[in-house]
CSV table of C-alpha atoms and ligand atoms in Angstrom, one decimal:
chain,number,residue,atom,x,y,z
A,1,MET,CA,-13.0,-24.8,-4.8
A,2,ASN,CA,-16.5,-26.2,-4.3
A,3,PRO,CA,-17.1,-25.4,-0.6
A,4,PHE,CA,-18.6,-28.9,-0.1
A,5,GLN,CA,-15.6,-30.7,-1.5
A,6,LEU,CA,-13.4,-30.4,1.6
A,7,PRO,CA,-10.1,-32.1,1.3
A,8,ALA,CA,-9.5,-35.2,3.5
A,9,SER,CA,-6.2,-36.2,1.9
A,10,ILE,CA,-3.4,-34.7,-0.2
A,11,ILE,CA,-4.9,-33.6,-3.5
A,12,ASP,CA,-1.8,-32.4,-5.3
A,13,HIS,CA,1.5,-33.9,-4.0
A,14,THR,CA,3.7,-31.6,-6.1
A,15,VAL,CA,2.1,-28.4,-4.8
A,16,ARG,CA,2.1,-29.7,-1.2
A,17,ASP,CA,5.8,-30.5,-1.5
A,18,ARG,CA,6.4,-27.0,-2.6
A,19,THR,CA,4.7,-25.8,0.5
A,20,VAL,CA,6.9,-28.1,2.6
A,21,ARG,CA,10.0,-26.6,1.0
A,22,ARG,CA,8.8,-23.1,1.7
A,23,LEU,CA,8.0,-23.8,5.3
A,24,ARG,CA,11.4,-25.5,5.8
A,25,GLU,CA,13.2,-22.5,4.4
A,26,ALA,CA,11.2,-20.1,6.6
A,27,GLY,CA,11.3,-22.4,9.7
A,28,VAL,CA,7.6,-22.3,10.0
A,29,ARG,CA,5.6,-24.8,12.0
A,30,LEU,CA,1.9,-24.9,11.4
A,31,PRO,CA,-0.3,-25.2,14.5
A,32,THR,CA,-3.0,-27.9,14.4
A,33,PHE,CA,-6.7,-27.2,15.1
A,34,MET,CA,-6.5,-29.1,18.4
A,35,GLU,CA,-3.4,-27.1,19.5
A,36,MET,CA,-5.2,-23.9,18.9
A,37,ALA,CA,-8.2,-25.3,20.8
A,38,ASP,CA,-6.0,-26.0,23.9
A,39,PRO,CA,-2.7,-24.1,23.4
A,40,VAL,CA,-1.9,-24.5,27.1
A,41,ALA,CA,-2.0,-28.3,26.9
A,42,ALA,CA,-0.1,-28.1,23.6
A,43,SER,CA,2.5,-25.7,25.2
A,44,LEU,CA,2.2,-23.3,22.3
A,45,VAL,CA,4.8,-21.0,23.9
A,46,VAL,CA,6.4,-18.1,22.0
A,47,GLU,CA,9.6,-16.2,22.9
A,48,GLN,CA,8.5,-13.2,24.9
A,49,THR,CA,10.7,-10.9,22.8
A,50,VAL,CA,8.5,-11.6,19.7
A,51,ASP,CA,6.3,-8.6,19.1
A,52,PRO,CA,2.7,-9.9,18.9
A,53,ASP,CA,2.0,-7.4,16.2
A,54,SER,CA,4.9,-8.2,14.0
A,55,PRO,CA,4.8,-10.5,10.9
A,56,ASP,CA,7.0,-13.0,12.7
A,57,PRO,CA,6.1,-16.7,11.9
A,58,ALA,CA,6.2,-17.4,15.7
A,59,ASN,CA,3.0,-15.4,15.9
A,60,LEU,CA,1.2,-18.3,14.3
A,61,ARG,CA,1.5,-20.0,17.7
A,62,ARG,CA,-0.5,-17.1,19.2
A,63,VAL,CA,-3.5,-17.6,16.9
A,64,HIS,CA,-5.9,-18.7,19.7
A,65,TRP,CA,-8.0,-17.3,22.6
A,66,HIS,CA,-5.5,-18.1,25.4
A,67,ASN,CA,-3.2,-15.1,25.1
A,68,ALA,CA,-2.7,-13.2,28.4
A,69,ALA,CA,-3.3,-9.5,28.8
A,70,ASP,CA,0.2,-8.7,27.6
A,71,ARG,CA,-0.5,-10.8,24.4
A,72,ARG,CA,2.8,-12.6,24.9
A,73,HIS,CA,2.2,-15.2,27.6
A,74,LEU,CA,-0.3,-18.1,27.6
A,75,THR,CA,-3.2,-18.1,30.0
A,76,GLU,CA,-5.4,-21.1,31.0
A,77,THR,CA,-8.6,-18.9,31.0
A,78,PRO,CA,-9.1,-16.6,28.0
A,79,GLY,CA,-9.4,-12.9,28.8
A,80,TYR,CA,-12.9,-11.7,29.6
A,81,LEU,CA,-14.9,-9.0,31.3
A,82,GLU,CA,-17.8,-9.5,33.6
A,83,LEU,CA,-20.3,-6.7,33.3
A,84,PRO,CA,-22.0,-5.5,36.5
A,85,SER,CA,-25.7,-5.0,36.8
A,86,ALA,CA,-25.0,-1.3,37.4
A,87,LEU,CA,-24.0,-1.2,33.7
A,88,THR,CA,-26.4,-3.7,32.2
A,89,GLY,CA,-29.5,-3.2,34.3
A,90,VAL,CA,-30.1,-7.0,34.5
A,91,PRO,CA,-29.3,-9.5,37.2
A,92,ALA,CA,-27.9,-12.1,34.7
A,93,ARG,CA,-24.1,-12.3,34.5
A,94,ILE,CA,-22.8,-11.1,31.1
A,95,LEU,CA,-19.3,-12.2,30.2
A,96,VAL,CA,-17.5,-10.6,27.3
A,97,VAL,CA,-14.6,-12.6,25.9
A,98,LEU,CA,-11.8,-10.5,24.3
A,99,GLY,CA,-10.7,-11.0,20.7
A,100,GLU,CA,-8.3,-8.1,21.0
A,101,ARG,CA,-5.6,-10.3,22.4
A,102,PHE,CA,-5.2,-12.2,19.1
A,103,PRO,CA,-1.9,-11.4,17.4
A,104,MET,CA,-1.1,-9.1,14.5
A,105,ILE,CA,-4.6,-7.7,13.9
A,106,GLY,CA,-6.0,-7.4,17.5
A,107,ALA,CA,-9.1,-9.4,16.5
A,108,HIS,CA,-10.1,-13.0,16.4
A,109,LYS,CA,-10.7,-13.1,12.7
A,110,VAL,CA,-7.1,-14.2,12.2
A,111,LEU,CA,-8.2,-17.6,13.5
A,112,PRO,CA,-10.7,-18.4,10.6
A,113,ALA,CA,-8.3,-16.9,8.1
A,114,TYR,CA,-5.6,-19.3,9.2
A,115,ALA,CA,-8.0,-22.3,9.3
A,116,CYS,CA,-9.3,-21.6,5.8
A,117,LEU,CA,-5.8,-21.3,4.3
A,118,VAL,CA,-4.1,-24.1,6.2
A,119,VAL,CA,-6.5,-26.7,5.0
A,120,ARG,CA,-5.7,-25.7,1.4
A,121,LEU,CA,-2.0,-25.6,2.0
A,122,VAL,CA,-1.6,-29.0,3.6
A,123,SER,CA,-3.7,-30.8,0.9
A,124,GLY,CA,-1.8,-29.1,-1.9
A,125,LEU,CA,-4.7,-27.0,-3.1
A,126,PHE,CA,-2.9,-23.7,-2.7
A,127,ASP,CA,0.6,-23.1,-4.1
A,128,PRO,CA,2.3,-20.4,-2.0
A,129,ALA,CA,4.8,-19.7,-4.7
A,130,ARG,CA,2.2,-19.1,-7.4
A,131,ASP,CA,-1.2,-18.5,-6.0
A,132,LYS,CA,-2.6,-15.3,-4.5
A,133,ALA,CA,-5.0,-15.6,-1.6
A,134,VAL,CA,-8.0,-13.3,-2.1
A,135,TRP,CA,-9.7,-12.4,1.2
A,136,PRO,CA,-13.2,-10.9,0.8
A,137,SER,CA,-14.4,-9.2,3.9
A,138,THR,CA,-15.6,-6.1,5.7
A,139,GLY,CA,-12.3,-5.5,7.3
A,140,ASN,CA,-11.0,-7.9,10.0
A,141,TYR,CA,-11.0,-11.2,8.1
A,142,CYS,CA,-9.0,-9.7,5.2
A,143,ARG,CA,-6.5,-8.2,7.7
A,144,GLY,CA,-6.2,-11.7,9.2
A,145,GLY,CA,-5.7,-13.2,5.8
A,146,VAL,CA,-3.1,-10.7,4.7
A,147,ALA,CA,-1.2,-11.3,8.0
A,148,ILE,CA,-1.3,-15.1,7.5
A,149,SER,CA,-0.4,-14.8,3.8
A,150,ARG,CA,2.6,-12.6,4.7
A,151,ILE,CA,3.9,-14.9,7.3
A,152,LEU,CA,3.7,-17.9,4.9
A,153,GLY,CA,5.4,-15.9,2.2
A,154,CYS,CA,2.5,-15.7,-0.3
A,155,ARG,CA,0.6,-12.8,-1.8
A,156,GLY,CA,-2.6,-11.8,0.0
A,157,ILE,CA,-5.2,-9.5,-1.6
A,158,ALA,CA,-7.8,-7.7,0.6
A,159,VAL,CA,-11.2,-7.0,-0.9
A,160,LEU,CA,-13.3,-4.7,1.3
A,161,PRO,CA,-15.9,-1.9,1.0
A,162,GLU,CA,-14.5,1.6,0.7
A,163,GLY,CA,-16.7,2.8,3.6
A,164,MET,CA,-14.9,0.7,6.3
A,165,SER,CA,-13.0,2.4,9.1
A,166,ALA,CA,-9.9,4.4,8.3
A,167,GLU,CA,-8.0,2.3,10.9
A,168,ARG,CA,-8.5,-0.8,8.8
A,169,PHE,CA,-7.1,0.8,5.7
A,170,ASP,CA,-4.1,2.2,7.6
A,171,TRP,CA,-3.3,-1.2,8.9
A,172,LEU,CA,-3.6,-2.8,5.4
A,173,ALA,CA,-1.4,-0.1,3.9
A,174,ARG,CA,1.4,-1.2,6.3
A,175,TRP,CA,1.0,-5.0,5.7
A,176,VAL,CA,0.4,-5.6,2.0
A,177,ALA,CA,3.2,-6.2,-0.4
A,178,ASP,CA,1.8,-3.8,-3.0
A,179,PRO,CA,-0.9,-1.1,-2.6
A,180,ALA,CA,-2.7,-2.7,-5.5
A,181,ASP,CA,-3.4,-5.6,-3.1
A,182,VAL,CA,-6.0,-3.6,-1.3
A,183,ILE,CA,-9.2,-3.5,-3.5
A,184,ARG,CA,-11.9,-1.2,-2.4
A,185,THR,CA,-15.5,-2.1,-3.5
A,186,PRO,CA,-18.5,0.3,-3.5
A,187,GLY,CA,-20.5,0.9,-0.4
A,188,SER,CA,-20.0,-0.1,3.2
A,189,GLU,CA,-20.8,-2.8,5.7
A,190,SER,CA,-23.9,-4.3,4.0
A,191,ASN,CA,-22.5,-4.3,0.5
A,192,VAL,CA,-21.3,-7.9,0.4
A,193,LYS,CA,-22.9,-8.6,-3.0
A,194,GLU,CA,-20.5,-6.0,-4.5
A,195,ILE,CA,-17.6,-7.8,-2.8
A,196,TYR,CA,-18.8,-11.0,-4.5
A,197,ASP,CA,-18.9,-9.4,-7.9
A,198,THR,CA,-15.3,-8.2,-7.6
A,199,CYS,CA,-14.2,-11.6,-6.4
A,200,ALA,CA,-16.0,-13.3,-9.3
A,201,GLU,CA,-13.8,-11.0,-11.6
A,202,LEU,CA,-10.7,-11.9,-9.7
A,203,ALA,CA,-11.5,-15.6,-9.8
A,204,ARG,CA,-11.3,-15.6,-13.6
A,205,HIS,CA,-7.5,-15.5,-13.2
A,206,PRO,CA,-6.4,-19.1,-12.3
A,207,ASP,CA,-3.7,-17.9,-9.8
A,208,ASN,CA,-6.2,-16.1,-7.7
A,209,ASP,CA,-7.8,-18.2,-5.0
A,210,VAL,CA,-10.8,-16.6,-3.4
A,211,ILE,CA,-11.0,-17.7,0.2
A,212,ASN,CA,-14.6,-16.7,0.9
A,213,GLN,CA,-15.3,-16.7,4.7
A,214,PHE,CA,-19.0,-16.8,4.0
A,215,SER,CA,-18.9,-20.2,2.4
A,216,GLU,CA,-15.7,-21.8,3.8
A,217,PHE,CA,-16.6,-24.5,6.2
A,218,PRO,CA,-13.2,-24.4,8.0
A,219,ASN,CA,-14.5,-21.1,9.3
A,220,TYR,CA,-17.4,-22.9,11.0
A,221,VAL,CA,-15.2,-25.8,12.2
A,222,VAL,CA,-12.5,-23.7,13.8
A,223,HIS,CA,-15.0,-21.6,15.7
A,224,ARG,CA,-17.0,-24.6,16.9
A,225,ILE,CA,-13.8,-26.4,18.1
A,226,CYS,CA,-11.6,-23.5,19.2
A,227,THR,CA,-13.9,-20.6,20.1
A,228,GLY,CA,-16.5,-23.0,21.6
A,229,ARG,CA,-13.9,-24.6,23.9
A,230,ALA,CA,-12.4,-21.2,24.8
A,231,LEU,CA,-15.8,-19.8,25.8
A,232,ALA,CA,-16.6,-23.0,27.8
A,233,LYS,CA,-13.3,-22.4,29.8
A,234,VAL,CA,-14.5,-18.8,30.5
A,235,PHE,CA,-17.9,-20.0,31.7
A,236,GLU,CA,-16.3,-22.7,33.9
A,237,HIS,CA,-14.0,-20.1,35.4
A,238,ALA,CA,-16.7,-17.5,36.1
A,239,GLY,CA,-19.2,-20.1,37.3
A,240,ARG,CA,-16.9,-22.1,39.6
A,241,GLY,CA,-18.3,-23.0,43.0
A,242,SER,CA,-21.7,-21.6,42.1
A,243,SER,CA,-25.0,-22.8,40.7
A,244,ALA,CA,-24.4,-20.8,37.4
A,245,ARG,CA,-26.2,-22.0,34.3
A,246,LEU,CA,-25.0,-21.1,30.8
A,247,ALA,CA,-28.3,-19.6,29.5
A,248,ALA,CA,-27.2,-18.2,26.2
A,249,PHE,CA,-24.4,-17.5,23.8
A,250,VAL,CA,-24.8,-14.2,22.0
A,251,SER,CA,-23.0,-13.4,18.8
A,252,SER,CA,-23.5,-10.9,16.0
A,253,THR,CA,-23.2,-12.4,12.6
A,254,GLY,CA,-21.0,-11.4,9.7
A,255,SER,CA,-19.9,-14.7,8.2
A,256,ALA,CA,-21.6,-16.4,11.2
A,257,GLY,CA,-18.3,-18.3,11.8
A,258,THR,CA,-18.2,-17.1,15.5
A,259,LEU,CA,-21.8,-18.3,15.9
A,260,ALA,CA,-20.6,-21.9,15.4
A,261,ALA,CA,-19.2,-21.7,19.0
A,262,GLY,CA,-22.8,-21.8,20.0
A,263,ASP,CA,-23.2,-25.3,18.6
A,264,HIS,CA,-20.5,-26.5,21.0
A,265,LEU,CA,-22.0,-24.6,24.0
A,266,LYS,CA,-25.5,-25.9,23.2
A,267,ALA,CA,-24.3,-29.5,23.0
A,268,THR,CA,-22.2,-29.1,26.2
A,269,TYR,CA,-24.4,-26.9,28.4
A,270,GLY,CA,-27.8,-26.6,26.6
A,271,ALA,CA,-27.1,-22.9,26.0
A,272,ARG,CA,-29.4,-21.0,23.7
A,273,ILE,CA,-27.9,-19.6,20.5
A,274,VAL,CA,-28.7,-15.9,19.9
A,275,ALA,CA,-27.8,-14.4,16.6
A,276,VAL,CA,-27.4,-10.6,16.5
A,277,GLU,CA,-27.9,-8.3,13.5
A,278,PRO,CA,-28.3,-4.5,13.0
A,279,VAL,CA,-31.9,-3.2,12.9
A,280,GLY,CA,-30.6,-1.0,10.0
A,281,CYS,CA,-30.2,-4.2,8.0
A,282,PRO,CA,-32.7,-6.7,9.5
A,283,THR,CA,-32.2,-9.7,7.2
A,284,MET,CA,-32.9,-12.5,9.7
A,285,LEU,CA,-35.6,-10.6,11.5
A,286,TYR,CA,-37.7,-9.2,8.6
A,287,ASN,CA,-36.0,-10.3,5.3
A,288,GLY,CA,-34.9,-6.7,5.4
A,289,TYR,CA,-32.0,-4.7,3.9
A,290,GLY,CA,-30.4,-1.4,4.5
A,291,VAL,CA,-27.2,0.3,5.6
A,292,HIS,CA,-25.6,0.6,9.1
A,293,ASN,CA,-22.3,1.2,10.8
A,294,ILE,CA,-21.9,-1.9,13.0
A,295,GLN,CA,-18.8,-2.8,11.2
A,296,GLY,CA,-18.2,-6.6,10.7
A,297,ILE,CA,-21.8,-7.7,10.8
A,298,GLY,CA,-25.1,-7.6,9.0
A,299,ASP,CA,-24.4,-8.2,5.3
A,300,LYS,CA,-27.8,-8.5,3.7
A,301,HIS,CA,-27.6,-12.3,3.2
A,302,ILE,CA,-27.5,-15.6,5.0
A,303,PRO,CA,-24.0,-17.1,4.9
A,304,LEU,CA,-23.6,-20.6,3.6
A,305,ILE,CA,-21.7,-21.6,6.8
A,306,GLN,CA,-24.5,-20.3,9.1
A,307,ASN,CA,-26.2,-23.2,11.0
A,308,VAL,CA,-29.5,-21.5,11.0
A,309,MET,CA,-31.6,-24.5,12.1
A,310,ASN,CA,-29.7,-24.6,15.4
A,311,SER,CA,-30.4,-21.0,16.4
A,312,ASP,CA,-32.9,-20.0,19.1
A,313,MET,CA,-33.2,-16.2,18.9
A,314,VAL,CA,-32.5,-13.3,16.7
A,315,VAL,CA,-31.9,-9.8,18.3
A,316,GLY,CA,-31.6,-6.5,16.4
A,317,VAL,CA,-29.5,-3.6,17.7
A,318,SER,CA,-29.4,-0.1,16.3
A,319,ASP,CA,-26.2,1.5,15.2
A,320,LEU,CA,-27.2,4.8,16.8
A,321,SER,CA,-26.9,2.9,20.1
A,322,THR,CA,-23.6,1.2,19.3
A,323,ASP,CA,-22.0,4.5,17.9
A,324,THR,CA,-23.1,6.5,20.9
A,325,VAL,CA,-22.1,3.8,23.5
A,326,ASN,CA,-18.7,3.8,21.7
A,327,VAL,CA,-18.4,7.5,22.6
A,328,LEU,CA,-19.7,6.8,26.2
A,329,PHE,CA,-17.1,4.1,26.8
A,330,ASN,CA,-14.1,5.8,25.2
A,331,THR,CA,-14.2,9.5,26.2
A,332,PRO,CA,-13.1,11.1,29.5
A,333,GLU,CA,-16.6,12.5,30.0
A,334,GLY,CA,-18.3,9.2,29.4
A,335,ARG,CA,-15.9,7.4,31.6
A,336,ALA,CA,-16.3,9.9,34.4
A,337,PHE,CA,-20.0,9.4,34.2
A,338,LEU,CA,-19.6,5.6,34.5
A,339,ALA,CA,-17.3,6.0,37.5
A,340,GLU,CA,-19.1,8.7,39.4
A,341,ARG,CA,-22.7,8.0,38.6
A,342,LYS,CA,-22.7,4.3,38.1
A,343,GLY,CA,-19.9,3.3,40.4
A,344,LEU,CA,-18.0,1.2,37.8
A,345,SER,CA,-14.4,0.4,38.9
A,346,ASP,CA,-11.4,2.0,37.2
A,347,GLU,CA,-10.3,-1.4,36.1
A,348,LEU,CA,-13.5,-2.2,34.3
A,349,ILE,CA,-13.8,1.3,32.7
A,350,GLY,CA,-10.2,0.9,31.4
A,351,ALA,CA,-11.1,-2.5,30.0
A,352,LEU,CA,-14.1,-1.2,28.1
A,353,GLY,CA,-11.6,0.0,25.5
A,354,SER,CA,-11.2,-3.7,24.6
A,355,VAL,CA,-14.7,-3.7,23.2
A,356,GLY,CA,-15.2,-2.6,19.6
A,357,ILE,CA,-18.5,-1.6,17.9
A,358,SER,CA,-19.8,-5.1,17.2
A,359,GLY,CA,-18.8,-6.1,20.8
A,360,ILE,CA,-21.0,-3.3,22.0
A,361,ALA,CA,-23.8,-4.7,19.8
A,362,ASN,CA,-23.3,-8.0,21.5
A,363,ILE,CA,-23.6,-6.5,24.9
A,364,LEU,CA,-26.8,-4.7,24.1
A,365,ALA,CA,-28.2,-7.8,22.5
A,366,ALA,CA,-27.3,-9.8,25.6
A,367,ILE,CA,-29.2,-7.4,27.7
A,368,LYS,CA,-32.2,-7.7,25.5
A,369,ALA,CA,-32.0,-11.5,25.6
A,370,ALA,CA,-31.7,-11.4,29.4
A,371,LYS,CA,-34.8,-9.3,29.6
A,372,ARG,CA,-36.8,-11.3,27.1
A,373,LEU,CA,-35.9,-14.6,28.9
A,374,ASP,CA,-36.3,-13.2,32.5
A,375,LEU,CA,-32.8,-14.4,33.3
A,376,THR,CA,-31.7,-14.3,37.0
A,377,GLN,CA,-28.4,-13.9,38.8
A,378,ASP,CA,-27.9,-17.7,38.3
A,379,ASP,CA,-27.9,-17.3,34.6
A,380,VAL,CA,-24.8,-16.6,32.6
A,381,ILE,CA,-24.6,-15.1,29.1
A,382,VAL,CA,-21.3,-15.5,27.2
A,383,THR,CA,-20.5,-13.2,24.2
A,384,VAL,CA,-17.4,-11.9,22.5
A,385,ALA,CA,-15.8,-8.6,21.6
A,386,THR,CA,-14.3,-9.5,18.2
A,387,ASP,CA,-12.0,-6.5,18.3
A,388,GLY,CA,-11.3,-3.5,20.5
A,389,ALA,CA,-12.1,0.2,20.4
A,390,ALA,CA,-8.7,1.1,18.8
A,391,MET,CA,-10.1,0.2,15.4
A,392,TYR,CA,-12.9,2.8,15.7
A,393,GLY,CA,-11.3,6.2,16.8
A,394,SER,CA,-12.3,7.7,13.5
A,395,GLU,CA,-15.9,6.4,13.8
A,396,ARG,CA,-16.0,7.9,17.3
A,397,ASP,CA,-15.0,11.3,15.9
A,398,LYS,CA,-17.8,11.1,13.3
A,399,ALA,CA,-20.4,10.2,16.0
A,400,LEU,CA,-19.1,13.0,18.2
A,401,ALA,CA,-19.6,15.5,15.4
A,402,ARG,CA,-22.9,14.1,14.1
A,403,ASP,CA,-24.7,13.2,17.3
A,404,PHE,CA,-23.3,15.7,19.8
A,405,GLY,CA,-22.0,18.7,17.9
A,406,ASN,CA,-18.5,17.9,19.2
A,407,ARG,CA,-19.6,18.6,22.7
A,408,PHE,CA,-19.9,15.4,24.8
A,409,ASP,CA,-20.5,16.3,28.4
A,410,GLN,CA,-22.0,14.6,31.5
A,411,VAL,CA,-25.5,15.4,30.3
A,412,ALA,CA,-24.9,13.8,26.9
A,413,ALA,CA,-23.3,10.8,28.7
A,414,ALA,CA,-26.4,10.4,30.9
A,415,GLU,CA,-28.6,10.7,27.8
A,416,VAL,CA,-26.7,7.9,26.1
A,417,PHE,CA,-26.7,5.7,29.1
A,418,GLY,CA,-30.4,6.2,29.7
A,419,ARG,CA,-31.4,5.6,26.0
A,420,ALA,CA,-28.9,2.9,24.9
A,421,LEU,CA,-28.3,1.0,28.1
A,422,ALA,CA,-30.9,1.6,30.9
A,423,GLY,CA,-33.6,1.9,28.3
A,424,VAL,CA,-32.9,-1.3,26.4
A,425,GLY,CA,-36.2,-2.9,25.7
A,426,GLU,CA,-37.3,-6.1,24.0
A,427,ASP,CA,-37.9,-4.5,20.6
A,428,HIS,CA,-36.6,-6.4,17.6
A,429,VAL,CA,-36.3,-9.7,19.5
A,430,LEU,CA,-37.5,-12.9,17.8
A,431,GLU,CA,-37.6,-16.2,19.6
A,432,LEU,CA,-37.3,-18.7,16.8
A,433,GLY,CA,-39.8,-21.5,16.2
A,434,HIS,CA,-39.3,-24.1,13.5
A,435,ARG,CA,-41.1,-22.0,10.8
A,436,ASP,CA,-38.9,-19.0,11.6
A,437,ARG,CA,-35.8,-21.0,11.2
A,438,GLN,CA,-37.0,-22.3,7.9
A,439,ARG,CA,-37.8,-18.8,6.7
A,440,ILE,CA,-34.3,-17.7,7.5
A,441,PHE,CA,-32.7,-20.8,6.0
A,442,ASN,CA,-34.7,-20.4,2.8
A,443,LEU,CA,-33.6,-16.9,2.4
A,444,GLY,CA,-30.1,-18.2,1.8
A,445,TYR,CA,-31.3,-20.0,-1.4
A,446,PHE,CA,-31.3,-16.8,-3.4
A,447,THR,CA,-27.6,-16.0,-2.7
A,448,TRP,CA,-26.2,-19.5,-2.8
A,449,VAL,CA,-28.2,-21.5,-5.3
A,450,GLU,CA,-29.5,-18.8,-7.7
A,451,GLN,CA,-26.5,-16.4,-7.6
A,452,GLN,CA,-23.5,-18.5,-6.6
A,453,GLY,CA,-24.5,-21.8,-8.3
A,454,ILE,CA,-24.4,-24.1,-5.3
A,455,PRO,CA,-26.2,-27.4,-6.1
A,456,LEU,CA,-29.6,-27.5,-4.4
A,457,ALA,CA,-28.9,-30.8,-2.7
A,458,ASP,CA,-25.7,-29.5,-1.1
A,459,PHE,CA,-27.5,-26.3,0.0
A,460,ASP,CA,-30.4,-28.3,1.5
A,461,GLN,CA,-28.3,-30.9,3.4
A,462,ARG,CA,-27.4,-28.0,5.8
A,463,ARG,CA,-30.9,-28.3,7.3
A,464,GLN,CA,-29.8,-31.4,9.2
A,465,GLN,CA,-27.6,-31.2,12.3
A,466,ARG,CA,-25.8,-34.3,11.2
A,467,PHE,CA,-24.2,-32.3,8.4
A,468,TRP,CA,-22.7,-29.9,10.8
A,469,ASP,CA,-21.6,-32.6,13.3
A,470,GLU,CA,-19.9,-34.5,10.6
A,471,LEU,CA,-17.8,-31.5,9.5
A,472,CYS,CA,-16.1,-31.7,12.9
A,473,ALA,CA,-15.0,-35.3,12.1
A,474,LEU,CA,-12.5,-33.7,9.6
A,475,VAL,CA,-10.5,-32.1,12.4
A,476,PRO,CA,-8.3,-35.1,13.2
A,477,VAL,CA,-7.9,-35.7,9.4
A,478,TRP,CA,-6.8,-32.1,8.9
A,479,ASP,CA,-4.5,-32.2,12.0
A,480,GLU,CA,-2.8,-35.2,10.6
A,481,LEU,CA,-2.2,-33.5,7.3
A,482,ILE,CA,-0.8,-30.5,9.2
A,483,GLU,CA,1.5,-32.7,11.3
A,484,SER,CA,2.8,-34.5,8.3
A,485,VAL,CA,3.7,-31.2,6.5
A,486,ASN,CA,5.5,-30.1,9.7
A,487,ARG,CA,7.4,-33.4,9.9
A,488,ASP,CA,8.4,-33.2,6.3
A,489,ALA,CA,9.5,-29.6,6.7
A,490,GLY,CA,11.6,-30.6,9.7
A,491,THR,CA,9.6,-28.2,11.9
A,492,GLY,CA,7.5,-30.8,13.7
A,493,ARG,CA,7.7,-31.6,17.3
B,501,PLP,C1,-15.6,-6.4,14.2
B,501,PLP,C2,-16.3,-7.7,13.8
B,501,PLP,N1,-17.3,-8.1,14.5
B,501,PLP,C3,-18.0,-9.2,14.2
B,501,PLP,C4,-17.7,-10.0,13.1
B,501,PLP,C5,-18.6,-11.1,12.8
B,501,PLP,O1,-17.9,-12.4,13.0
B,501,PLP,P1,-18.3,-13.6,12.1
B,501,PLP,O2,-17.8,-13.3,10.7
B,501,PLP,O3,-17.5,-14.7,12.7
B,501,PLP,O4,-19.8,-13.7,12.2
B,501,PLP,C6,-16.7,-9.6,12.3
B,501,PLP,C7,-16.3,-10.3,11.1
B,501,PLP,O5,-15.5,-9.9,10.3
B,501,PLP,C8,-15.9,-8.4,12.7
B,501,PLP,O6,-14.9,-8.0,11.9
């Protein structure tokens, strides 16, 4: 599918009717984009007995940010942590919104996976009886894709680098129909080119549909509409009755889908958009390359769906910092240090387990941005924790052995705190001017035009904000296509 030829009507009625039959048999109702954006208003209620981590079709109704802490009830305000200055060292208020509450995979990447597949399904571009959905990713998106595929009764194939965390592979082994549906590509986090090469091979087979998060605009749209509004709700909740300003939205970039929420927050509150990447692979900062362990981000290229020209700052974070803070946040010794020496509440310390490695990167980048911009206590930064620490126990063990000789005590905890948190500086921070944005935008040319064959005019139209705004006009069109499938399947309201 050419990423720019987004369906706005039914393309193949026969295939779409097969989808309707399948959904009728399985009793599946597909949520619309606007329902996922405001599931409380839409009453997307699910029986409490349905396990949020089971492949139950009812869990489609939990694919949104408004799951309560038990992941079964709805909540008006998405779950978030407010980090105290004792931890961050800056007066600005840093809010971390929790992706861990999403169903089935404990990460928000199930949201773009659903969005990308549903647009195909309701327009008849994907035949669930025949086609296999191929999900290229560094771990969470392919888990989301496999979960959604399974619920909808179609085959899902995960393509991910062999170096990703053991927890990701354990999860996949439990969820795929056939072990052959997990394809390991060479390398680790930054080896996205190798993923593309494998996908190009798979795409030769007509029944394989590669749903590439890096070039699928529904990934952009769903985050701008759903994540953007969810984060706005969090800001409104935290800032109520005060003179709070939303100074910035900070997001590390893998596919850069999440970053699209910034376009909503900038349009609504004037928030700056801060993109985060690993200093071990500083593509936006320095046209650089390399390897790192901030799993989920930093992939040595500029995604097609990244709205580069609307970004305001790029911040680089080191994986030594994120790996060691992962140990600080999730060991008894680290937690004792945070309680006894920094006065953090037990509640907050417990909740730090909801922040995975890229969430830690976001926190460290938010601190850097707050320092660079001299933000005050009236300023709020919103960021996300895509997933929680449960995905990285094996990575913690590696860091414990490599960096601490398996002996992490209070002295080591103080050292990590001093270096990675209290000592955060303004290194690897770039405030973007027009020429900087152009440089980063132009870098995408080599991947998309030269390697992937995107027509130059299509590639270039993404310089204009009008292009991105017009994508959102497709939401009511897609929602009507979804509603009409639900009606025909007898699962509509
Ligand atoms: C753990 C983690 N963090 C961050 C990201 C980046 O999110 P996005 O692809 O929306 O930029 C991903 C993407 O897969 C991820 O899995």
